[in-house]
Short mmCIF file of N, CA and C and ligand atoms in Angstrom, two decimals:
data_model
loop_
_atom_site.label_atom_id
_atom_site.label_comp_id
_atom_site.label_asym_id
_atom_site.label_seq_id
_atom_site.Cartn_x
_atom_site.Cartn_y
_atom_site.Cartn_z
N MET A 1 2.78 16.40 8.78
CA MET A 1 2.39 14.70 8.57
C MET A 1 1.27 14.59 7.65
N LYS A 2 1.97 14.10 6.79
CA LYS A 2 1.08 13.53 5.35
C LYS A 2 1.06 12.01 4.87
N ALA A 3 0.30 11.63 4.02
CA ALA A 3 0.19 10.45 3.87
C ALA A 3 -0.06 10.38 2.49
N LEU A 4 1.17 9.39 1.91
CA LEU A 4 0.77 9.13 0.23
C LEU A 4 0.39 7.74 -0.12
N ILE A 5 -0.50 7.58 -0.94
CA ILE A 5 -1.00 6.21 -1.19
C ILE A 5 -0.39 6.12 -2.27
N VAL A 6 0.71 5.02 -2.78
CA VAL A 6 1.28 4.87 -3.89
C VAL A 6 0.63 3.57 -4.44
N TYR A 7 0.10 3.51 -5.67
CA TYR A 7 -0.51 2.25 -6.44
C TYR A 7 -0.22 2.11 -7.80
N ASP A 8 -0.32 0.84 -8.06
CA ASP A 8 -0.26 0.13 -9.44
C ASP A 8 -1.57 -0.17 -9.64
N SER A 9 -2.00 -0.23 -10.86
CA SER A 9 -3.62 -0.44 -11.29
C SER A 9 -3.72 -0.82 -12.61
N ALA A 10 -4.18 -1.82 -13.14
CA ALA A 10 -4.44 -2.07 -14.60
C ALA A 10 -5.88 -1.59 -14.73
N TYR A 11 -6.46 -2.17 -14.01
CA TYR A 11 -8.01 -2.10 -14.01
C TYR A 11 -8.92 -1.36 -13.30
N GLY A 12 -8.09 -0.73 -12.43
CA GLY A 12 -9.09 0.13 -11.54
C GLY A 12 -9.43 -0.11 -10.26
N ASN A 13 -9.15 -1.64 -9.93
CA ASN A 13 -9.48 -1.70 -8.36
C ASN A 13 -8.79 -1.46 -7.39
N THR A 14 -7.00 -1.60 -7.67
CA THR A 14 -6.40 -1.07 -6.60
C THR A 14 -6.48 0.39 -6.59
N LYS A 15 -6.88 0.90 -7.63
CA LYS A 15 -6.82 2.72 -7.69
C LYS A 15 -8.23 2.80 -6.51
N ALA A 16 -9.08 1.93 -6.42
CA ALA A 16 -10.24 2.23 -5.78
C ALA A 16 -9.99 2.15 -4.38
N ILE A 17 -9.37 1.05 -4.12
CA ILE A 17 -9.11 0.64 -2.89
C ILE A 17 -7.78 1.94 -2.31
N ALA A 18 -6.87 2.34 -3.10
CA ALA A 18 -5.90 3.53 -2.48
C ALA A 18 -7.02 4.55 -2.35
N GLU A 19 -7.81 4.96 -2.80
CA GLU A 19 -8.90 6.00 -2.80
C GLU A 19 -9.70 5.83 -1.49
N ALA A 20 -9.99 4.78 -1.22
CA ALA A 20 -10.71 4.35 -0.13
C ALA A 20 -9.89 4.55 1.03
N VAL A 21 -8.57 4.05 1.00
CA VAL A 21 -7.61 4.14 2.12
C VAL A 21 -7.31 5.87 2.36
N ALA A 22 -7.15 6.40 1.48
CA ALA A 22 -6.90 8.29 1.55
C ALA A 22 -8.06 8.76 2.06
N SER A 23 -9.19 8.26 2.11
CA SER A 23 -10.57 9.00 2.63
C SER A 23 -10.52 8.40 3.83
N GLY A 24 -10.24 7.18 4.28
CA GLY A 24 -9.93 7.02 5.77
C GLY A 24 -9.18 7.69 6.51
N LEU A 25 -8.08 7.96 5.94
CA LEU A 25 -7.11 8.78 6.22
C LEU A 25 -7.47 10.06 7.02
N GLY A 26 -8.43 10.41 6.13
CA GLY A 26 -9.20 11.93 6.82
C GLY A 26 -8.44 13.30 6.89
N THR A 27 -7.90 13.37 7.88
CA THR A 27 -7.45 14.63 8.46
C THR A 27 -5.73 14.57 8.09
N ALA A 28 -5.35 13.59 7.72
CA ALA A 28 -3.78 13.12 7.57
C ALA A 28 -3.21 13.88 6.46
N ASN A 29 -3.69 14.61 5.60
CA ASN A 29 -3.29 15.46 4.36
C ASN A 29 -3.26 14.04 3.56
N ALA A 30 -4.04 13.41 3.15
CA ALA A 30 -3.54 12.13 2.07
C ALA A 30 -3.87 12.29 0.90
N SER A 31 -2.89 11.72 0.12
CA SER A 31 -3.23 12.05 -1.17
C SER A 31 -2.77 10.54 -2.11
N THR A 32 -3.52 10.37 -3.20
CA THR A 32 -3.02 8.95 -3.96
C THR A 32 -1.91 9.30 -5.22
N VAL A 33 -1.19 8.58 -5.59
CA VAL A 33 -0.36 8.73 -6.37
C VAL A 33 0.29 7.56 -7.25
N PRO A 34 -0.20 7.45 -8.47
CA PRO A 34 0.45 6.40 -9.17
C PRO A 34 1.75 6.20 -9.36
N VAL A 35 2.11 5.00 -9.04
CA VAL A 35 3.44 4.25 -8.95
C VAL A 35 4.88 5.28 -9.76
N ALA A 36 4.13 5.13 -10.95
CA ALA A 36 5.15 5.71 -11.72
C ALA A 36 5.56 7.06 -11.58
N ARG A 37 4.45 8.30 -10.53
CA ARG A 37 4.92 9.48 -10.32
C ARG A 37 5.38 9.45 -9.16
N PHE A 38 5.53 8.51 -8.38
CA PHE A 38 6.22 8.70 -6.77
C PHE A 38 7.43 9.08 -7.14
N ARG A 39 7.91 10.34 -5.90
CA ARG A 39 9.21 10.68 -5.96
C ARG A 39 9.79 10.42 -4.04
N ARG A 40 10.81 9.97 -4.09
CA ARG A 40 11.05 9.44 -2.56
C ARG A 40 11.02 11.29 -1.95
N ALA A 41 11.67 12.19 -2.73
CA ALA A 41 11.98 13.51 -2.02
C ALA A 41 10.37 13.91 -1.59
N ASP A 42 9.17 13.65 -2.05
CA ASP A 42 7.98 14.08 -1.63
C ASP A 42 7.51 13.87 -0.06
N LEU A 43 8.44 12.63 0.60
CA LEU A 43 8.14 12.31 1.99
C LEU A 43 9.18 13.00 2.79
N SER A 44 8.75 13.18 4.04
CA SER A 44 9.41 13.52 5.29
C SER A 44 9.44 12.83 6.04
N VAL A 45 10.31 12.95 7.35
CA VAL A 45 10.26 12.28 8.49
C VAL A 45 9.01 12.20 9.21
N GLY A 46 8.05 11.05 9.45
CA GLY A 46 6.97 11.25 10.12
C GLY A 46 5.91 11.06 9.04
N ASP A 47 6.05 11.33 7.80
CA ASP A 47 5.10 10.87 6.91
C ASP A 47 4.96 9.09 6.75
N LEU A 48 3.42 9.02 6.29
CA LEU A 48 3.18 7.63 5.88
C LEU A 48 3.23 7.63 4.55
N LEU A 49 3.74 6.12 4.42
CA LEU A 49 3.76 5.99 3.20
C LEU A 49 3.05 4.75 2.63
N VAL A 50 1.79 4.44 2.03
CA VAL A 50 1.17 2.97 1.82
C VAL A 50 1.05 2.98 0.43
N VAL A 51 1.88 1.68 0.34
CA VAL A 51 2.16 0.92 -1.14
C VAL A 51 1.19 -0.09 -1.52
N GLY A 52 0.27 -0.03 -2.88
CA GLY A 52 -0.71 -1.13 -3.15
C GLY A 52 -0.46 -1.64 -4.36
N SER A 53 -0.62 -2.84 -4.81
CA SER A 53 -0.36 -3.37 -6.13
C SER A 53 -1.26 -4.48 -6.25
N PRO A 54 -1.61 -4.83 -7.41
CA PRO A 54 -2.42 -6.03 -7.56
C PRO A 54 -1.31 -7.25 -7.59
N ILE A 55 -1.79 -8.14 -7.17
CA ILE A 55 -0.85 -9.78 -7.34
C ILE A 55 -0.67 -9.75 -8.75
N ASN A 56 0.17 -10.02 -9.42
CA ASN A 56 0.65 -10.37 -10.51
C ASN A 56 1.47 -11.54 -10.66
N GLY A 57 1.01 -12.63 -11.31
CA GLY A 57 1.99 -13.80 -11.20
C GLY A 57 2.60 -13.86 -9.63
N TRP A 58 1.90 -14.10 -8.36
CA TRP A 58 2.48 -14.05 -7.37
C TRP A 58 2.91 -13.19 -6.49
N ARG A 59 3.20 -11.97 -7.20
CA ARG A 59 4.01 -11.17 -6.84
C ARG A 59 3.62 -9.79 -7.09
N PRO A 60 4.15 -8.63 -6.66
CA PRO A 60 3.92 -7.16 -7.24
C PRO A 60 4.15 -6.79 -8.36
N THR A 61 3.49 -5.73 -9.11
CA THR A 61 4.01 -5.79 -10.63
C THR A 61 5.24 -5.29 -10.62
N PRO A 62 5.70 -5.37 -11.98
CA PRO A 62 7.11 -4.97 -12.18
C PRO A 62 6.96 -3.42 -11.93
N LYS A 63 6.40 -2.73 -12.12
CA LYS A 63 6.76 -1.12 -12.06
C LYS A 63 6.59 -0.97 -10.52
N THR A 64 5.88 -1.68 -9.64
CA THR A 64 6.10 -1.80 -8.50
C THR A 64 7.08 -2.14 -7.73
N MET A 65 7.65 -3.07 -8.13
CA MET A 65 9.01 -3.81 -7.68
C MET A 65 10.05 -2.65 -8.38
N GLU A 66 9.94 -1.95 -9.27
CA GLU A 66 11.13 -1.18 -9.78
C GLU A 66 11.11 0.14 -8.82
N THR A 67 9.92 0.73 -8.19
CA THR A 67 9.82 1.55 -7.57
C THR A 67 10.49 1.22 -5.96
N LEU A 68 10.31 0.08 -5.74
CA LEU A 68 10.65 -0.34 -4.23
C LEU A 68 12.28 -0.65 -4.16
N THR A 69 12.87 -1.20 -5.52
CA THR A 69 14.25 -1.55 -5.32
C THR A 69 14.60 -0.03 -5.41
N ALA A 70 14.31 0.97 -6.22
CA ALA A 70 14.77 2.36 -6.34
C ALA A 70 14.92 2.88 -4.83
N VAL A 71 13.29 2.94 -4.31
CA VAL A 71 13.48 3.50 -2.71
C VAL A 71 14.58 3.03 -2.12
N GLU A 72 14.83 1.40 -2.13
CA GLU A 72 15.69 0.82 -1.13
C GLU A 72 17.21 1.37 -1.18
N SER A 73 17.55 1.82 -2.22
CA SER A 73 18.80 2.76 -2.27
C SER A 73 18.74 3.96 -1.72
N GLU A 74 17.58 4.41 -1.68
CA GLU A 74 17.35 6.15 -1.48
C GLU A 74 17.20 6.07 0.24
N GLY A 75 16.43 5.01 0.43
CA GLY A 75 16.26 4.97 2.13
C GLY A 75 15.21 5.63 2.36
N LEU A 76 14.48 5.03 3.51
CA LEU A 76 13.28 5.74 3.98
C LEU A 76 13.20 5.60 5.52
N MET A 77 14.50 6.22 6.19
CA MET A 77 14.37 6.44 7.82
C MET A 77 13.16 7.31 8.01
N GLY A 78 12.79 7.02 9.25
CA GLY A 78 11.54 7.98 9.94
C GLY A 78 10.61 8.08 9.15
N VAL A 79 10.09 7.31 8.05
CA VAL A 79 9.09 7.56 7.43
C VAL A 79 8.05 6.01 7.74
N LEU A 80 6.71 6.22 7.97
CA LEU A 80 5.96 4.95 8.38
C LEU A 80 5.41 4.61 7.17
N ALA A 81 5.15 3.11 7.35
CA ALA A 81 4.79 2.58 6.00
C ALA A 81 3.76 1.30 6.21
N ALA A 82 2.85 1.12 5.36
CA ALA A 82 2.06 -0.15 5.27
C ALA A 82 1.72 -0.08 3.77
N ALA A 83 1.44 -1.48 3.69
CA ALA A 83 1.32 -2.24 2.34
C ALA A 83 0.13 -2.86 1.99
N PHE A 84 -0.48 -2.78 0.84
CA PHE A 84 -1.81 -3.91 0.64
C PHE A 84 -1.76 -4.39 -0.64
N ASP A 85 -2.66 -5.39 -1.21
CA ASP A 85 -2.43 -5.56 -2.25
C ASP A 85 -3.83 -6.16 -2.80
N THR A 86 -4.33 -6.47 -4.07
CA THR A 86 -5.38 -6.65 -4.57
C THR A 86 -5.19 -7.86 -5.12
N ARG A 87 -5.98 -8.87 -5.08
CA ARG A 87 -5.75 -10.67 -5.04
C ARG A 87 -7.23 -11.05 -5.47
N VAL A 88 -7.31 -12.14 -6.20
CA VAL A 88 -8.27 -13.29 -6.20
C VAL A 88 -8.31 -14.22 -5.34
N LYS A 89 -9.76 -14.36 -4.71
CA LYS A 89 -10.08 -15.22 -3.68
C LYS A 89 -9.94 -16.86 -4.10
N LEU A 90 -8.39 -17.21 -4.09
CA LEU A 90 -8.19 -18.68 -4.46
C LEU A 90 -7.48 -19.35 -3.82
N PHE A 91 -7.37 -20.63 -3.75
CA PHE A 91 -6.59 -21.36 -2.68
C PHE A 91 -5.26 -20.83 -2.74
N ILE A 92 -4.70 -20.74 -3.90
CA ILE A 92 -3.33 -20.51 -4.11
C ILE A 92 -3.28 -18.92 -4.69
N HIS A 93 -2.91 -18.17 -3.91
CA HIS A 93 -2.97 -16.78 -4.79
C HIS A 93 -1.83 -16.12 -4.67
N GLY A 94 -0.78 -16.61 -4.14
CA GLY A 94 0.84 -15.74 -3.91
C GLY A 94 0.08 -14.56 -3.01
N ASP A 95 1.04 -13.45 -2.93
CA ASP A 95 1.14 -12.33 -1.90
C ASP A 95 1.95 -11.30 -2.69
N ALA A 96 1.51 -9.96 -2.37
CA ALA A 96 2.17 -8.84 -2.93
C ALA A 96 2.40 -8.01 -1.68
N ALA A 97 1.70 -7.77 -0.79
CA ALA A 97 1.34 -6.94 0.07
C ALA A 97 2.73 -7.45 0.93
N GLY A 98 2.74 -8.61 1.47
CA GLY A 98 4.08 -8.96 2.15
C GLY A 98 5.28 -8.82 1.63
N LYS A 99 5.54 -8.89 0.44
CA LYS A 99 6.62 -8.43 -0.24
C LYS A 99 6.76 -6.88 -0.19
N ILE A 100 5.87 -6.11 -0.41
CA ILE A 100 6.29 -4.80 -0.33
C ILE A 100 6.56 -4.12 1.10
N SER A 101 5.87 -4.97 1.84
CA SER A 101 6.22 -4.46 3.33
C SER A 101 7.93 -4.94 3.54
N ARG A 102 8.24 -5.90 3.21
CA ARG A 102 9.68 -6.61 3.61
C ARG A 102 10.58 -5.38 2.84
N HIS A 103 10.40 -4.78 1.74
CA HIS A 103 11.13 -4.02 0.83
C HIS A 103 11.01 -2.76 1.58
N LEU A 104 9.92 -2.43 2.21
CA LEU A 104 9.89 -1.01 2.89
C LEU A 104 10.54 -1.03 4.09
N LYS A 105 10.32 -2.05 4.89
CA LYS A 105 11.03 -2.44 6.02
C LYS A 105 12.68 -2.52 5.69
N LYS A 106 12.92 -3.09 4.74
CA LYS A 106 14.63 -3.06 4.37
C LYS A 106 15.10 -1.86 3.70
N ALA A 107 14.26 -0.96 3.81
CA ALA A 107 14.58 0.54 3.15
C ALA A 107 14.54 1.29 4.26
N GLY A 108 14.35 0.59 5.34
CA GLY A 108 14.32 1.73 6.70
C GLY A 108 13.15 2.11 7.53
N ALA A 109 12.11 2.10 6.39
CA ALA A 109 10.96 2.26 6.86
C ALA A 109 10.36 1.55 8.46
N THR A 110 9.60 2.41 9.34
CA THR A 110 8.63 1.64 10.18
C THR A 110 7.31 1.06 9.97
N PRO A 111 7.27 -0.15 10.01
CA PRO A 111 6.01 -0.82 9.45
C PRO A 111 4.78 -0.14 10.99
N VAL A 112 3.27 0.06 10.11
CA VAL A 112 2.77 0.34 11.08
C VAL A 112 1.67 -0.62 11.18
N SER A 113 1.34 -1.28 10.15
CA SER A 113 0.50 -2.45 10.30
C SER A 113 0.92 -3.40 9.45
N LYS A 114 -0.13 -4.62 9.64
CA LYS A 114 0.30 -5.84 8.57
C LYS A 114 0.06 -5.59 7.44
N PRO A 115 0.29 -6.34 6.47
CA PRO A 115 0.17 -6.34 5.06
C PRO A 115 -1.42 -6.41 4.92
N MET A 116 -2.01 -5.64 4.09
CA MET A 116 -3.36 -6.25 4.20
C MET A 116 -3.89 -6.43 2.63
N PRO A 117 -4.46 -7.25 2.59
CA PRO A 117 -5.14 -8.22 1.19
C PRO A 117 -6.50 -7.52 1.13
N PHE A 118 -7.13 -7.00 -0.26
CA PHE A 118 -8.00 -6.48 -0.70
C PHE A 118 -8.41 -7.72 -1.96
N TYR A 119 -9.56 -8.21 -2.00
CA TYR A 119 -10.42 -9.31 -2.79
C TYR A 119 -11.07 -8.62 -4.14
N VAL A 120 -10.93 -9.33 -5.36
CA VAL A 120 -11.44 -8.93 -6.35
C VAL A 120 -11.90 -10.20 -6.91
N GLY A 121 -13.12 -10.11 -7.73
CA GLY A 121 -13.74 -11.14 -8.30
C GLY A 121 -13.43 -11.85 -9.15
N GLY A 122 -12.67 -11.25 -10.01
CA GLY A 122 -11.67 -11.62 -11.29
C GLY A 122 -10.64 -10.68 -11.59
N THR A 123 -10.07 -11.17 -12.98
CA THR A 123 -8.63 -10.44 -13.46
C THR A 123 -9.01 -8.97 -13.44
N GLU A 124 -10.08 -8.72 -14.17
CA GLU A 124 -10.96 -7.39 -14.39
C GLU A 124 -11.48 -6.60 -12.96
N GLY A 125 -11.89 -7.46 -11.81
CA GLY A 125 -12.88 -7.21 -10.85
C GLY A 125 -14.20 -7.69 -10.96
N PRO A 126 -15.02 -7.23 -10.42
CA PRO A 126 -15.10 -6.06 -9.59
C PRO A 126 -14.35 -6.10 -8.14
N LEU A 127 -14.34 -5.26 -7.38
CA LEU A 127 -13.94 -5.54 -5.89
C LEU A 127 -15.03 -6.21 -5.43
N LEU A 128 -15.09 -7.12 -4.39
CA LEU A 128 -16.09 -7.96 -3.42
C LEU A 128 -16.59 -6.98 -2.87
N PRO A 129 -18.05 -7.27 -2.69
CA PRO A 129 -18.57 -6.55 -1.43
C PRO A 129 -18.09 -5.92 -0.62
N GLY A 130 -18.23 -4.86 -0.06
CA GLY A 130 -17.77 -4.45 1.39
C GLY A 130 -16.05 -4.08 1.26
N GLU A 131 -15.24 -4.51 0.27
CA GLU A 131 -14.09 -4.11 0.41
C GLU A 131 -13.56 -2.44 0.27
N THR A 132 -14.28 -1.83 -0.42
CA THR A 132 -13.83 -0.01 -0.04
C THR A 132 -14.17 0.05 1.14
N ASP A 133 -15.18 -0.29 2.00
CA ASP A 133 -15.58 0.19 3.13
C ASP A 133 -14.60 -0.44 3.93
N ARG A 134 -14.23 -1.72 3.85
CA ARG A 134 -13.05 -2.06 4.77
C ARG A 134 -11.67 -1.17 4.71
N ALA A 135 -11.29 -0.78 3.28
CA ALA A 135 -10.24 0.13 2.96
C ALA A 135 -10.42 1.42 3.39
N LYS A 136 -11.55 1.93 3.75
CA LYS A 136 -11.58 3.38 4.09
C LYS A 136 -11.50 2.88 6.14
N THR A 137 -11.83 1.82 6.74
CA THR A 137 -11.72 1.43 7.87
C THR A 137 -10.42 1.45 8.19
N TRP A 138 -9.50 0.79 7.25
CA TRP A 138 -8.18 0.39 7.43
C TRP A 138 -7.37 2.01 7.53
N GLY A 139 -7.93 2.75 6.68
CA GLY A 139 -7.14 4.25 6.59
C GLY A 139 -7.35 4.93 7.54
N ALA A 140 -8.53 4.79 8.31
CA ALA A 140 -8.82 5.37 9.50
C ALA A 140 -7.76 4.56 10.50
N GLN A 141 -7.67 3.75 10.78
CA GLN A 141 -6.79 2.82 11.91
C GLN A 141 -5.46 3.38 11.69
N LEU A 142 -4.99 3.77 10.29
CA LEU A 142 -3.51 3.94 10.01
C LEU A 142 -3.16 5.28 10.32
N LEU A 143 -4.67 6.23 10.56
CA LEU A 143 -4.57 7.59 11.00
C LEU A 143 -4.29 7.56 12.47
N SER A 144 -4.83 6.54 13.12
CA SER A 144 -4.51 6.57 14.59
C SER A 144 -2.95 6.51 14.98
N LEU A 145 -2.82 5.11 14.00
CA LEU A 145 -1.39 4.57 14.23
C LEU A 145 -0.45 5.74 13.96
N MET A 146 -0.75 6.62 12.74
CA MET A 146 0.35 7.67 12.73
C MET A 146 0.50 8.66 13.79
N LYS A 147 -0.77 8.81 14.43
CA LYS A 147 -1.03 9.98 15.53
C LYS A 147 -0.28 9.36 16.65
N SER A 148 -0.28 8.07 17.18
CA SER A 148 0.39 7.64 18.08
C SER A 148 1.85 7.85 17.91
N GLN A 149 2.51 7.43 16.81
CA GLN A 149 3.55 7.57 16.52
C GLN A 149 4.36 8.86 16.77
N ALA A 150 3.53 10.01 16.00
CA ALA A 150 3.71 11.32 16.29
C ALA A 150 4.01 11.55 17.74
N ALA A 151 3.02 11.16 18.52
CA ALA A 151 3.07 11.63 20.07
C ALA A 151 4.29 10.82 20.58
N LYS A 152 4.90 9.82 20.43
CA LYS A 152 6.01 9.02 20.76
C LYS A 152 7.07 9.81 20.54
N ARG A 153 6.96 10.28 19.15
CA ARG A 153 8.37 10.94 18.58
C ARG A 153 8.42 12.36 19.63
N SER A 154 7.24 12.97 19.91
CA SER A 154 7.38 14.33 20.78
C SER A 154 7.84 14.21 22.08
N GLN A 155 7.80 13.26 22.57
CA GLN A 155 7.98 12.70 24.28
C GLN A 155 9.38 13.18 24.41
C1 LIG B 1 -0.90 -10.98 -15.45
C2 LIG B 1 -1.80 -10.89 -14.42
C3 LIG B 1 -1.18 -12.11 -13.02
C4 LIG B 1 -1.96 -12.36 -12.06
N1 LIG B 1 -1.58 -13.06 -11.39
C5 LIG B 1 -2.47 -13.19 -10.02
C6 LIG B 1 -1.98 -13.98 -8.98
O1 LIG B 1 -0.93 -14.57 -9.02
N2 LIG B 1 -2.66 -13.96 -8.01
C7 LIG B 1 -3.78 -13.32 -7.77
O2 LIG B 1 -4.59 -13.45 -6.65
N3 LIG B 1 -4.60 -12.40 -8.72
C8 LIG B 1 -3.68 -12.46 -9.87
N4 LIG B 1 -4.06 -11.77 -10.59
C9 LIG B 1 -5.34 -11.25 -10.59
C10 LIG B 1 -4.91 -9.58 -10.29
O3 LIG B 1 -5.04 -9.74 -8.72
C11 LIG B 1 -6.11 -8.65 -10.27
O4 LIG B 1 -6.05 -8.62 -11.81
C12 LIG B 1 -5.98 -7.14 -9.89
O5 LIG B 1 -6.14 -7.68 -8.43
C13 LIG B 1 -6.85 -6.08 -10.14
O6 LIG B 1 -6.71 -5.17 -9.83
P1 LIG B 1 -6.45 -3.76 -10.45
O7 LIG B 1 -7.79 -3.58 -11.40
O8 LIG B 1 -6.05 -2.58 -10.15
O9 LIG B 1 -5.30 -4.29 -12.06
C14 LIG B 1 -3.33 -11.55 -12.15
C15 LIG B 1 -3.80 -10.77 -13.12
C16 LIG B 1 -2.99 -10.28 -14.45
C17 LIG B 1 -3.38 -9.46 -15.27
#
């Protein structure tokens, strides 16, 4: 059972959230991977794939979309999935995490969490106070969801 946190990041904010999620996942053998280095073959049944992207023009980044499209053709049956984005706190900000979640589900993955937004103060950041702690807490929740899915599978 392992967890891969795949992220894209221009200014380091999404990367920092990915690392905080990995630290919350603690005992799940979690590692962070830049989206360009992600390989479908690195995942097995029961593993968790978390994908995070900044919102760019109301959607995930082009590199994230490219990876999601590739993964859709390879399939993610039996893989657990969750998605997050980083965004500016505006009245209209668009969405990346929801779109990522829908692609992961379409590829056959099992979603274990609602899409999760994290907030930055501006285009280059910084992350708003408390966001890395919130990401770590979310990682810990993902760990318990992974464990309960594993228990269900072994029944
Ligand atoms: C080209 C571009 C488009 C962006 N579009 C949006 C947007 O539609 N909605 C939003 O909330 N933030 C938008 N942002 C701000 C990003 O969310 C912010 O740069 C990102 O969260 C920072 O994360 P990073 O340091 O990992 O790149 C945009 C940023 C760039 C550079």
